[in-house]
Tab-separated table of C-alpha atoms in Angstrom:
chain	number	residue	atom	x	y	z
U	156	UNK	CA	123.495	129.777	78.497
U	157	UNK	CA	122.817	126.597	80.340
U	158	UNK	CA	119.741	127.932	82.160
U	159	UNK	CA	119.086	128.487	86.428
U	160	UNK	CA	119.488	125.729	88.524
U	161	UNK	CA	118.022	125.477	92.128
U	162	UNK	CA	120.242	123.803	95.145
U	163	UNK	CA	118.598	120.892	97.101
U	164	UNK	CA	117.821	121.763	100.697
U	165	UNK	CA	120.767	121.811	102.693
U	166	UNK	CA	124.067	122.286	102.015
U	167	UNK	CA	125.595	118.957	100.688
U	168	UNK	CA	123.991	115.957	99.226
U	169	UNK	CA	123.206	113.396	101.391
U	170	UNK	CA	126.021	110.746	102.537
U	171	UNK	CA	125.333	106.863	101.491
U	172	UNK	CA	124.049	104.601	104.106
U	173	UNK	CA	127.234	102.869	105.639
U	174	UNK	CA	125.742	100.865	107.652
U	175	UNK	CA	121.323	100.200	108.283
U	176	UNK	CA	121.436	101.772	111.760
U	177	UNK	CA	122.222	105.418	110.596
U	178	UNK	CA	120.451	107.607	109.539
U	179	UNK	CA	121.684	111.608	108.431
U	180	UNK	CA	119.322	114.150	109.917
U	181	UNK	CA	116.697	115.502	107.582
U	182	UNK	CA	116.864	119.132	106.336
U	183	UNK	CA	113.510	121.007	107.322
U	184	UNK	CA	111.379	121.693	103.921
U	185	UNK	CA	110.954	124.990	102.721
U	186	UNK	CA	107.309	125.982	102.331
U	187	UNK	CA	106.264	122.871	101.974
U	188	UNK	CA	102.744	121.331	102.467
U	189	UNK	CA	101.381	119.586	104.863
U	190	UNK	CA	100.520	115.917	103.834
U	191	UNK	CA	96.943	115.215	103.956
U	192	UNK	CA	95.594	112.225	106.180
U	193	UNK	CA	93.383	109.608	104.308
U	194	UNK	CA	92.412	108.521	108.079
U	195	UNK	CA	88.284	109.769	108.881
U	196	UNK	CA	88.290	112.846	111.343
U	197	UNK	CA	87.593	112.363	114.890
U	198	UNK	CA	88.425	108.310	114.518
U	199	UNK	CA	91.085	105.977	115.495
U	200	UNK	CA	92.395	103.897	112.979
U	201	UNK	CA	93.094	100.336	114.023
U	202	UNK	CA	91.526	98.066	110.995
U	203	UNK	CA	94.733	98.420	108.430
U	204	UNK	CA	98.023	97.331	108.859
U	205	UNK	CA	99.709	100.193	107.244
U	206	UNK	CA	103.569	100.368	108.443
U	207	UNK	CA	104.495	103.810	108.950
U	208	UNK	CA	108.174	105.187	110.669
U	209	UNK	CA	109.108	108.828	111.487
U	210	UNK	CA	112.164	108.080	109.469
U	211	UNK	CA	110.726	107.933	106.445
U	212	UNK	CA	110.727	111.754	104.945
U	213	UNK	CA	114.950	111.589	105.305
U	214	UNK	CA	115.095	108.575	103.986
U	215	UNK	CA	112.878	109.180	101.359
U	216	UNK	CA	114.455	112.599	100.390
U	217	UNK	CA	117.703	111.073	100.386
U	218	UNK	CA	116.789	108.306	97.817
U	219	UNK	CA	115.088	110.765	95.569
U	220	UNK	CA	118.299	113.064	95.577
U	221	UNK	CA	120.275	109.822	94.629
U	222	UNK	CA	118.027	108.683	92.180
U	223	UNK	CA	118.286	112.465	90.608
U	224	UNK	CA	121.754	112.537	90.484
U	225	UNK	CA	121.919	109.334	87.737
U	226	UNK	CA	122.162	110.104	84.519
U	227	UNK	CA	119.972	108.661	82.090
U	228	UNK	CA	116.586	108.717	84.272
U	229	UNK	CA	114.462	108.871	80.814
U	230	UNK	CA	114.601	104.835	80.902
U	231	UNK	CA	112.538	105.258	84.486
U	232	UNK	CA	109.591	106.872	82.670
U	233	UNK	CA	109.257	104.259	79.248
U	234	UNK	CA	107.922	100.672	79.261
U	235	UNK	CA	110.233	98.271	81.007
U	236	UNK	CA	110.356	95.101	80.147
U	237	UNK	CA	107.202	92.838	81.308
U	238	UNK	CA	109.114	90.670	83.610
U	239	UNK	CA	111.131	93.832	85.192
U	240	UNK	CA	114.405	95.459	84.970
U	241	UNK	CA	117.063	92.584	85.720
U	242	UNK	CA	119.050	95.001	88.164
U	243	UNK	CA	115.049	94.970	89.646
U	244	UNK	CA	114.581	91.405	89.676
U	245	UNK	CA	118.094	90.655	91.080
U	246	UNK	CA	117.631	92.878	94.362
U	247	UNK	CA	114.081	91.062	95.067
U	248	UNK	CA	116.262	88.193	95.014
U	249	UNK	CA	118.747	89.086	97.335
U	250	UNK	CA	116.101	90.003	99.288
U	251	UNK	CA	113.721	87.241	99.150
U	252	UNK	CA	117.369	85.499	99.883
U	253	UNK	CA	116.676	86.772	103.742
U	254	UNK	CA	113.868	83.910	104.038
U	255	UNK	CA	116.032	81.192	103.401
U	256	UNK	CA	114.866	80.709	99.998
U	257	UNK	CA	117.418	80.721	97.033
U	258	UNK	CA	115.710	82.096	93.965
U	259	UNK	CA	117.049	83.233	90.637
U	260	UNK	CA	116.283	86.442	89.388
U	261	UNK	CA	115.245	85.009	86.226
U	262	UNK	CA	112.320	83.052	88.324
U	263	UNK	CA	111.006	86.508	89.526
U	264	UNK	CA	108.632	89.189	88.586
U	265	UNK	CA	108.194	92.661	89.916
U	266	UNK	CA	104.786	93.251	90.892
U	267	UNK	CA	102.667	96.392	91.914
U	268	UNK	CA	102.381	94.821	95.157
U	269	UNK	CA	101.330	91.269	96.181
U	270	UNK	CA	97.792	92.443	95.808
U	271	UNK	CA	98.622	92.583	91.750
U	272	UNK	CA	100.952	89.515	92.131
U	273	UNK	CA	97.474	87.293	93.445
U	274	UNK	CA	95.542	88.883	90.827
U	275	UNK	CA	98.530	87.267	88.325
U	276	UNK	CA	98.716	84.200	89.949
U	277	UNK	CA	94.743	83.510	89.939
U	278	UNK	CA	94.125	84.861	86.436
U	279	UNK	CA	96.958	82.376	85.126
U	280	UNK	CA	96.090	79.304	87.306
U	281	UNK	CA	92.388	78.771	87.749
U	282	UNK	CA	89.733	79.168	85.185
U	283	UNK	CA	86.608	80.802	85.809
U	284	UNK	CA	84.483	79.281	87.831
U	285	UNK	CA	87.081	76.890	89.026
U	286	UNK	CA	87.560	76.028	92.623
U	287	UNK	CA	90.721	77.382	94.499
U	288	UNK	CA	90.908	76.182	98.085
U	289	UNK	CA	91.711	78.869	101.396
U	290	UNK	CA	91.965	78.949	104.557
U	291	UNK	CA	88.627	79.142	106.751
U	292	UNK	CA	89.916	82.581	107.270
U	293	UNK	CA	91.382	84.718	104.643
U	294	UNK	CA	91.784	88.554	103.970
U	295	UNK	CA	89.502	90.749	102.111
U	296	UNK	CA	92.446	90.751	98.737
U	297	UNK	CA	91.773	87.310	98.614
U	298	UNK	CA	87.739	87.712	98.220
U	299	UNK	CA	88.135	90.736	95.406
U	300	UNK	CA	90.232	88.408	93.315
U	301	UNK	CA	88.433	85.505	93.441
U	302	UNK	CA	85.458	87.643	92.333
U	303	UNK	CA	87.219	89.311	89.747
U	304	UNK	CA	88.095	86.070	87.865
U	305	UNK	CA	85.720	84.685	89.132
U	306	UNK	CA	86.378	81.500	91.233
U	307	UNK	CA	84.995	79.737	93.635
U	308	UNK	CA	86.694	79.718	97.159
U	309	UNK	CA	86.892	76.501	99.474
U	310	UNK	CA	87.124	77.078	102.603
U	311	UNK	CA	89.824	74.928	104.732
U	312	UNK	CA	90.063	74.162	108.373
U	313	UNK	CA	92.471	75.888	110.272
U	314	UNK	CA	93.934	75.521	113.757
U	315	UNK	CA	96.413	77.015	115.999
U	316	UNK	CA	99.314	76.592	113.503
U	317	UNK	CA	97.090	77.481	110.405
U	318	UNK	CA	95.675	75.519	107.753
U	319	UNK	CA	95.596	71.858	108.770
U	320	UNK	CA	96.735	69.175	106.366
U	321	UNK	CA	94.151	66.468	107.124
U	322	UNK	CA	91.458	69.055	106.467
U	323	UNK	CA	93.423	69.825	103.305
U	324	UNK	CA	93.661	66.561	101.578
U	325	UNK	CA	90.009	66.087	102.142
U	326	UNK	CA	89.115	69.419	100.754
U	327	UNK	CA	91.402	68.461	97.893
U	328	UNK	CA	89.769	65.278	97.048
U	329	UNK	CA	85.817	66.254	97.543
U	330	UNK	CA	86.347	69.272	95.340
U	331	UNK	CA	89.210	68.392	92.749
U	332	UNK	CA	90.602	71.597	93.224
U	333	UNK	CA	94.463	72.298	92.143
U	334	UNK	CA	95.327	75.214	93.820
U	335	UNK	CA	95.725	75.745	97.693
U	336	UNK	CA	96.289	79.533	98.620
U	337	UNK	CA	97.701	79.835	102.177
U	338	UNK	CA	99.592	82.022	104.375
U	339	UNK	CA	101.679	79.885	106.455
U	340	UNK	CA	103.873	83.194	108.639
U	341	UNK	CA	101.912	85.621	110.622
U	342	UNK	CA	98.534	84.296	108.656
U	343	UNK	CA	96.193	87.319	108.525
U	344	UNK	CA	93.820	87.819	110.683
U	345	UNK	CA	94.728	84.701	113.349
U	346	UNK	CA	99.034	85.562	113.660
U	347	UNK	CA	99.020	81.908	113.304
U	348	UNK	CA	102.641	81.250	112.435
U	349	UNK	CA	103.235	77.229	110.905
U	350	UNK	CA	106.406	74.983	112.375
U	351	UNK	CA	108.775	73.460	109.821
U	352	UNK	CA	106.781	69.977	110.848
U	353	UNK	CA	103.685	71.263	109.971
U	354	UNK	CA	105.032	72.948	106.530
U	355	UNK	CA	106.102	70.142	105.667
U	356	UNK	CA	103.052	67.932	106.142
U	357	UNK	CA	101.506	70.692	103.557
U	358	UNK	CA	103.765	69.927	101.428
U	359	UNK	CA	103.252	65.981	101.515
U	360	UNK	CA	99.786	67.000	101.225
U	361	UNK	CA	100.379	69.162	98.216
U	362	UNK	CA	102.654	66.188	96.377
U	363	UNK	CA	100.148	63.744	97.219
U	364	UNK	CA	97.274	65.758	95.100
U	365	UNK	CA	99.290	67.455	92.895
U	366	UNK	CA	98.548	70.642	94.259
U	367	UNK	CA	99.781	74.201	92.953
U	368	UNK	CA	100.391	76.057	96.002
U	369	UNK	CA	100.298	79.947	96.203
U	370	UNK	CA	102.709	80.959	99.291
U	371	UNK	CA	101.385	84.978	100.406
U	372	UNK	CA	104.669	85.744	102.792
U	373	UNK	CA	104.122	89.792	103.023
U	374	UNK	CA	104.402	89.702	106.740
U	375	UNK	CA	107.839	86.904	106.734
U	376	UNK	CA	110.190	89.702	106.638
U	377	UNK	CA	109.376	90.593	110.095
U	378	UNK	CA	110.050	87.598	111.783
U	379	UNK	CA	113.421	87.480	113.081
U	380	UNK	CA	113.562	83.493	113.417
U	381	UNK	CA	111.419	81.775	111.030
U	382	UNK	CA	110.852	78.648	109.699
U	383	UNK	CA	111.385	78.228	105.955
U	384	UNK	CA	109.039	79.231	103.256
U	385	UNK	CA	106.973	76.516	101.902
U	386	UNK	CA	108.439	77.557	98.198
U	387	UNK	CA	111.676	76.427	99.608
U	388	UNK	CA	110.351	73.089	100.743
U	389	UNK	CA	108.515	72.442	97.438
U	390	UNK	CA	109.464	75.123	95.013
U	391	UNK	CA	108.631	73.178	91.799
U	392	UNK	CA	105.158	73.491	93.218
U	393	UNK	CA	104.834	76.351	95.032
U	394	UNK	CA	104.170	80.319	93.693
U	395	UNK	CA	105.784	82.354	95.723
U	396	UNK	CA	104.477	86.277	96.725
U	397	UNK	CA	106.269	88.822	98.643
U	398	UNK	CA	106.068	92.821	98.883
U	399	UNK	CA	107.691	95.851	100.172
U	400	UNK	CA	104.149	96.764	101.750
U	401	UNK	CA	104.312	95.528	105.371
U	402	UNK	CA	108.329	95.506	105.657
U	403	UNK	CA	109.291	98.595	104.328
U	404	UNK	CA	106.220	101.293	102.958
U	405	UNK	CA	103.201	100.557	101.397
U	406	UNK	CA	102.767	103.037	99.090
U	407	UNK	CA	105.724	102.079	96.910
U	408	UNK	CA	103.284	99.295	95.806
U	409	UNK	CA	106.195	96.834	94.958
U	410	UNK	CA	105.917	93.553	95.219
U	411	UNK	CA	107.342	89.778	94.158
U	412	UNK	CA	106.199	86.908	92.568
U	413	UNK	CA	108.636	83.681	92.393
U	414	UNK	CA	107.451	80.797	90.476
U	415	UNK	CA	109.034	77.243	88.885
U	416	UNK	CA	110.481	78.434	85.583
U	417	UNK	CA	107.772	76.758	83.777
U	418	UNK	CA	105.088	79.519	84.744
U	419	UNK	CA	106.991	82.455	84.356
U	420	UNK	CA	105.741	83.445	80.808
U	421	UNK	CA	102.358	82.213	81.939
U	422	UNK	CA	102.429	84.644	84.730
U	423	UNK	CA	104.262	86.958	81.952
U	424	UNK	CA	100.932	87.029	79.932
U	425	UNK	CA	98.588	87.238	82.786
U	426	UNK	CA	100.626	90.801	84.008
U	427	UNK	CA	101.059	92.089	80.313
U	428	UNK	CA	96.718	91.608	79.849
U	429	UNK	CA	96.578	93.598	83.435
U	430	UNK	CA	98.354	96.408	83.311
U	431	UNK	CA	101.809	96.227	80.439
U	432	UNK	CA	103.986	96.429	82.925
U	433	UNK	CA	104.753	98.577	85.965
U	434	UNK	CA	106.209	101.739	87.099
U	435	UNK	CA	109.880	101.938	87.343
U	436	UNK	CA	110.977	104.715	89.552
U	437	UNK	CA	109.326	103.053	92.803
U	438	UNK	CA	110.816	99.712	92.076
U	439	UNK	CA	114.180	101.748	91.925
U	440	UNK	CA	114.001	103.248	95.696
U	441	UNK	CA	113.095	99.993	96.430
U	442	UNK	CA	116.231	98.463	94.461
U	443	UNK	CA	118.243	101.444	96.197
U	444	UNK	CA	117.294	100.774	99.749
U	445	UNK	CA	117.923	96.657	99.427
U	446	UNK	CA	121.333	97.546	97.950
U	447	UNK	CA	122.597	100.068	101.128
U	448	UNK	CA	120.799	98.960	103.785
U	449	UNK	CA	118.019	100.795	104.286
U	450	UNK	CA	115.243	98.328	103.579
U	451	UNK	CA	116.993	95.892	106.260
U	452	UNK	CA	116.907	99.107	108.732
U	453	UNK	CA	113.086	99.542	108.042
U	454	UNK	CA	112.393	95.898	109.358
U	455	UNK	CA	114.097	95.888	112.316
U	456	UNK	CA	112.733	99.089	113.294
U	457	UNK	CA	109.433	97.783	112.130
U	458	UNK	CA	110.200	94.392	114.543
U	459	UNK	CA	110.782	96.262	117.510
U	460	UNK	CA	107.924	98.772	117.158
U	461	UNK	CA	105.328	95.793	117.209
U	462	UNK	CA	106.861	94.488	119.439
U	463	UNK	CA	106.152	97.368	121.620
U	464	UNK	CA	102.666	97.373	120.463
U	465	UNK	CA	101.852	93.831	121.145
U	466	UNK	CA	103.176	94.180	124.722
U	467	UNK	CA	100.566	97.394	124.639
U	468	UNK	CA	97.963	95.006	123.326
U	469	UNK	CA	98.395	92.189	125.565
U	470	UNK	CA	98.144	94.542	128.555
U	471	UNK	CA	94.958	96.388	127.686
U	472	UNK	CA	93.254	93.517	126.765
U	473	UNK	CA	95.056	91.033	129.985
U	474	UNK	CA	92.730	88.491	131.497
U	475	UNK	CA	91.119	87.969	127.300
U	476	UNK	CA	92.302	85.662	124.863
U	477	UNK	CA	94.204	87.174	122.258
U	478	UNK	CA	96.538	85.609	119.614
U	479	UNK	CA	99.681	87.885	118.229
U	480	UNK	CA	102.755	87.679	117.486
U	481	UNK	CA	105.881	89.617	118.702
U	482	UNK	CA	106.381	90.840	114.767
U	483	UNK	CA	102.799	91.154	113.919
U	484	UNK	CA	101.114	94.413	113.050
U	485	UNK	CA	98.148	93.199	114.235
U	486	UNK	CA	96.309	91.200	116.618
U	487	UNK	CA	93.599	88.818	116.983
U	488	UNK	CA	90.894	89.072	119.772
U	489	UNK	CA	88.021	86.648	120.877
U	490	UNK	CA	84.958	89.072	121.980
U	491	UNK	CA	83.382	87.858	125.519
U	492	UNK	CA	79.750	86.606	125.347
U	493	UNK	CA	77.480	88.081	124.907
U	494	UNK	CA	79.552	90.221	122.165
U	495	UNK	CA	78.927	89.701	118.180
U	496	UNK	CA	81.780	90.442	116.353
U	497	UNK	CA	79.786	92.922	113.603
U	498	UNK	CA	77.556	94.401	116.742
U	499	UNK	CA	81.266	95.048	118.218
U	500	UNK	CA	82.433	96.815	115.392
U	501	UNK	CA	79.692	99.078	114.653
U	502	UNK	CA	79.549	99.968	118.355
U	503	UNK	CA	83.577	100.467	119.005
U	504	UNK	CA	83.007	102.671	115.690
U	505	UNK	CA	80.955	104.879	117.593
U	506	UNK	CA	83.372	105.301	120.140
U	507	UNK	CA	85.507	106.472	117.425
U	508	UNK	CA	87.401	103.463	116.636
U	509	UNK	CA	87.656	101.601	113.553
U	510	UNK	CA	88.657	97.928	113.432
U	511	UNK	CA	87.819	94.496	111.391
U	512	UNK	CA	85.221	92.392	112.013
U	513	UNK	CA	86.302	88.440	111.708
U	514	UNK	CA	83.577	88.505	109.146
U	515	UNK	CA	85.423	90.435	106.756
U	516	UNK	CA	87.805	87.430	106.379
U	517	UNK	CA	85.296	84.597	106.008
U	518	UNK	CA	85.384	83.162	102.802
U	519	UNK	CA	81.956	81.152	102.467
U	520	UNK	CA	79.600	83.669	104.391
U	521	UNK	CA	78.826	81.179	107.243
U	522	UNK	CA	75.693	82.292	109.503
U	523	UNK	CA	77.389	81.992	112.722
U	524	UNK	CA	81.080	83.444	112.371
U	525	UNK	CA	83.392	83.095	115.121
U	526	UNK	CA	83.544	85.866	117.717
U	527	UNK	CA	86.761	87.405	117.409
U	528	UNK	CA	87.625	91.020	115.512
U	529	UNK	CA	91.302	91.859	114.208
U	530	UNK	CA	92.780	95.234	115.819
U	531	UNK	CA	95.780	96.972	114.199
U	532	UNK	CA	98.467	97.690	115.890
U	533	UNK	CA	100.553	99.156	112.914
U	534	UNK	CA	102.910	101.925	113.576
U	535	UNK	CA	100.227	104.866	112.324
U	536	UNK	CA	99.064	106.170	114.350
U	537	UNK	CA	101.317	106.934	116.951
U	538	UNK	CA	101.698	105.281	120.456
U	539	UNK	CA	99.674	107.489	122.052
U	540	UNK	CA	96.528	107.190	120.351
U	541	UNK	CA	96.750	103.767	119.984
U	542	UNK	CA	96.264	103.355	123.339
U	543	UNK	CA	93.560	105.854	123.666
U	544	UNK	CA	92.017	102.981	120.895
U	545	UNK	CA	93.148	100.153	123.220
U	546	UNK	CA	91.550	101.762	126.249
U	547	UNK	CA	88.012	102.227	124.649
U	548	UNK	CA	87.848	99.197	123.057
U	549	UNK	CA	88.389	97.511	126.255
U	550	UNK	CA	86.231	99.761	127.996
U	551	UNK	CA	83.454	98.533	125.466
U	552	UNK	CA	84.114	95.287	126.094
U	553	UNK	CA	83.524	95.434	129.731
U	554	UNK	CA	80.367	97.738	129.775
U	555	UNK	CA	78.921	95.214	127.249
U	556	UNK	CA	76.530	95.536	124.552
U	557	UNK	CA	72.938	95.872	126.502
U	558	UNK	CA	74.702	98.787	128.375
U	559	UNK	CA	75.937	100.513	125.327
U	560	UNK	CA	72.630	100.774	123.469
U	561	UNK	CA	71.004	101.914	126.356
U	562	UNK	CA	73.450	104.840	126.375
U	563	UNK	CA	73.434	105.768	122.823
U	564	UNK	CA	69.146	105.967	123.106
C-alpha cells in the first residue's frame, strides 16, 4: 500500500568521499538529455571565467543521492532564516578558515554568490550618489552595482601589485569617500596578486582615513601560497566576500559575506529588501562537499588545470607581454601597436573568438584606455579548442589590423 518506488542508477548508493582525491565512477544515465550549451555556435569562448571539470556529473549525482536520502528535506524548500542556516554559515567558515582568516559563523552570511554579496554590501554602505573608490580597473559586477544604487565610482591607481596606497590616500582625501572596494589576490582583469607589505600599507592607509574596505577574494581559493586576506589584517574594518563560483561551480550561486559584528544586521536588512533570503538546497551541496572533501578536491584540480592553461597561454602568445598567474583562470595581454583593444575584439570575434576588451573594466570611461584585452583560460572549453582560440588570436595579432580589414572587404 506504500506506492512504487524507482532504484537510483546503479546498483548501490554511492560510497562517502574518504579522502578529496577519489572519486567513484559515475553510472551512465538512462535516457537522459543532452545539456544544452549557453556558448554562441561556431565561437570560441574565452571572455568568462566559468570553472568547469569533467568530474562534476558524479560528483554531482552523488551529492543529490545523499541529500535525498535525509529525512526531513521539506525545511530545504521554506524560508530559512535571513542570515542562513547555522550548519550553512559554519561550513563557509571552515572554509573561509583555508585563507588564514578566523571568522565566526555568527559574522557570516550566505549569499547567492559574491555578485549578490556586493550588491549587499553597497546598498548598506554608501548612499546614493555617494562616492565609493576602485581600482583603475575593475570588473563589469562592479559597474552594474554601482549603477543600481547608484554611486559614483573613483577610480584608483594601480600598479604591478594592484591598487597603490599613495594613490589611495589621495583619492581618499580629494573625494571624502569611505569605502575602498579592491581585489587584492588574482585582481580581475590584471592577475595582479598584492604582498603582505603592500596589504598592509592598505591597511595603514585605510586606518589613517577611516576607510570601510570591501575585500572581493573569489579567486583566493586557488592560490596555493597566499598572503593573508586584508580582513585578517584589519577585520574591524574590512567586509569580507567570497564564493563557491570560481573554486568549485558557478552555478550553485553561493557565496560569503564576513563583516565586523556591528554590520551584520545592517547587511541583514540590505539582503532581506533584495531578495528574503536564499535558496537552501544549493547552499547544502555546497555545505556537503566542504564537510567530505570534495570542495577541497575541486580546487586543486582547478589549480593544476590553469596551471596547464597558463603554460598554454604563455607559449602562444611568447615574445608578448602578458601578466597571469599560475592559479588564474585568466590572463592579461598588452595588444602590439598598432592594435586597439575594442578594434581587437570585434575583429578576433570574427575569427570566431570571443574575449574582453580592457574597456569593459574601466570604471570612469577614459578616451584613451590602455591596450591590453583579458582572455579566459577557464577550464570550458576543453584543451583543445582553447588552443585553436590561442592560435587565432595570435595569428590576428601578427597579421595586424590594416591586413585584416583588407581581407574581410
Amino acid at each position: 500500500g506504500r506506492g512504487t518506488f524507482v532504484k537510483p542508477n546503479g546498483a548501490k548508493q554511492p560510497d562517502a568521499l574518504p579522502d578529496v582525491y577519489r572519486l567513484d565512477s559515475a553510472a551512465p544515465d538512462a535516457g537522459a538529455g543532452e545539456i544544452v550549451s549557453l556558448a554562441t555556435p561556431g565561437v570560441i569562448e574565452l571572455s568568462h571565467n566559468e570553472p568547469s571539470l569533467p568530474d562534476y556529473d558524479a560528483l554531482l549525482r552523488r551529492s543529490l543521492q545523499q541529500v535525498a536520502a535525509k529525512r526531513g528535506l521539506q525545511h530545504l524548500l521554506g524560508y530559512s532564516r535571513t542570515l542562513g542556516d547555522p550548519a550553512h554559515r559554519a561550513a563557509a567558515a571552515q572554509w573561509i578558515g583555508r585563507t588564514g582568516l578566523a571568522v565566526a559563523p555568527e559574522q557570516l552570511i550566505v549569499t547567492a554568490g559574491a555578485q549578490q554579496a556586493l550588491a549587499i554590501t553597497i546598498n548598506a554602505m554608501a548612499m546614493p550618489n555617494e562616492t565609493v573608490m576602485v581600482e583603475s580597473l575593475t570588473y563589469g559586477g562592479v559597474h552594474e552595482n554601482a549603477r543600481l544604487r547608484p554611486v559614483r565610482m573613483e577610480a584608483v591607481a594601480m600598479d604591478e601589485e594592484g591598487l597603490r596606497p599613495d594613490a589611495l590616500a589621495a583619492a581618499a582625501k580629494r573625494t571624502g569617500s569611505r569605502v575602498v572596494l579592491v581585489q587584492p589576490t588574482i585582481h580581475n582583469p590584471t592577475t595582479a596578486t598584492m604582498s603582505l607589505q603592500r596589504r598592509e600599507d592598505i591597511v595603514a592607509v585605510a586606518r589613517r582615513h577611516d576607510l570601510t574596505i570591501i575585500e572581493d577574494d573569489v579567486y583566493g581559493f586557488l592560490v596555493r601560497e597566499r598572503a593573508l586576506p586584508l580582513a585578517a589584517l584589519a577585520p574591524e574594518r574590512t567586509v569580507y566576500i567570497a564564493s563557491a563560483s570560481k573554486c568549485m561551480a558557478p552555478g550553485l550561486r553561493v557565496g560569503w559575506l564576513a563583516a565586523p559584528p556591528a554590520l551584520i544586521e545592517r547587511f541583514a536588512d540590505s539582503l532581506h529588501a533584495l531578495s528574503v533570503n536564499n535558496p537552501r538546497l544549493n547552499q547544502e551541496i555546497v555545505r556537503l562537499w566542504i564537510e567530505d572533501g570534495t570542495a577541497a578536491y575541486l580546487v586543486e584540480r582547478l589549480r593544476e588545470e590553469a596551471a596547464t592553461r597558463n603554460a598554454m597561454a604563455g607559449e602562444a602568445f611568447a615574445g608578448l607581454t602578458m601578466r597571469s598567474n599560475p592559479a588564474s583562470l585568466h590572463c592579461y595581454l598588452e595588444l602590439p601597436e598598432p592594435w586597439r583593444p575594442n578594434d581587437f575584439t570585434a575583429q578576433a570575434l570574427g575569427q570566431g573568438v570571443r574575449i574582453a576588451s580592457c574597456t569593459s573594466f574601466v570604471p570612469d570611461n577614459r578616451p584613451n584606455p590602455p591596450p591590453w584585452v583579458r582572455i579566459s583560460l577557464a577550464p570550458a572549453p576543453g584543451r583543445e579548442l582553447l588552443a585553436e582560440g590561442l592560435a587565432r588570436l595570435r595569428g590576428l595579432i601578427d597579421r595586424g589590423p590594416e591586413t585584416r580589414r583588407r581581407a574581410v572587404v
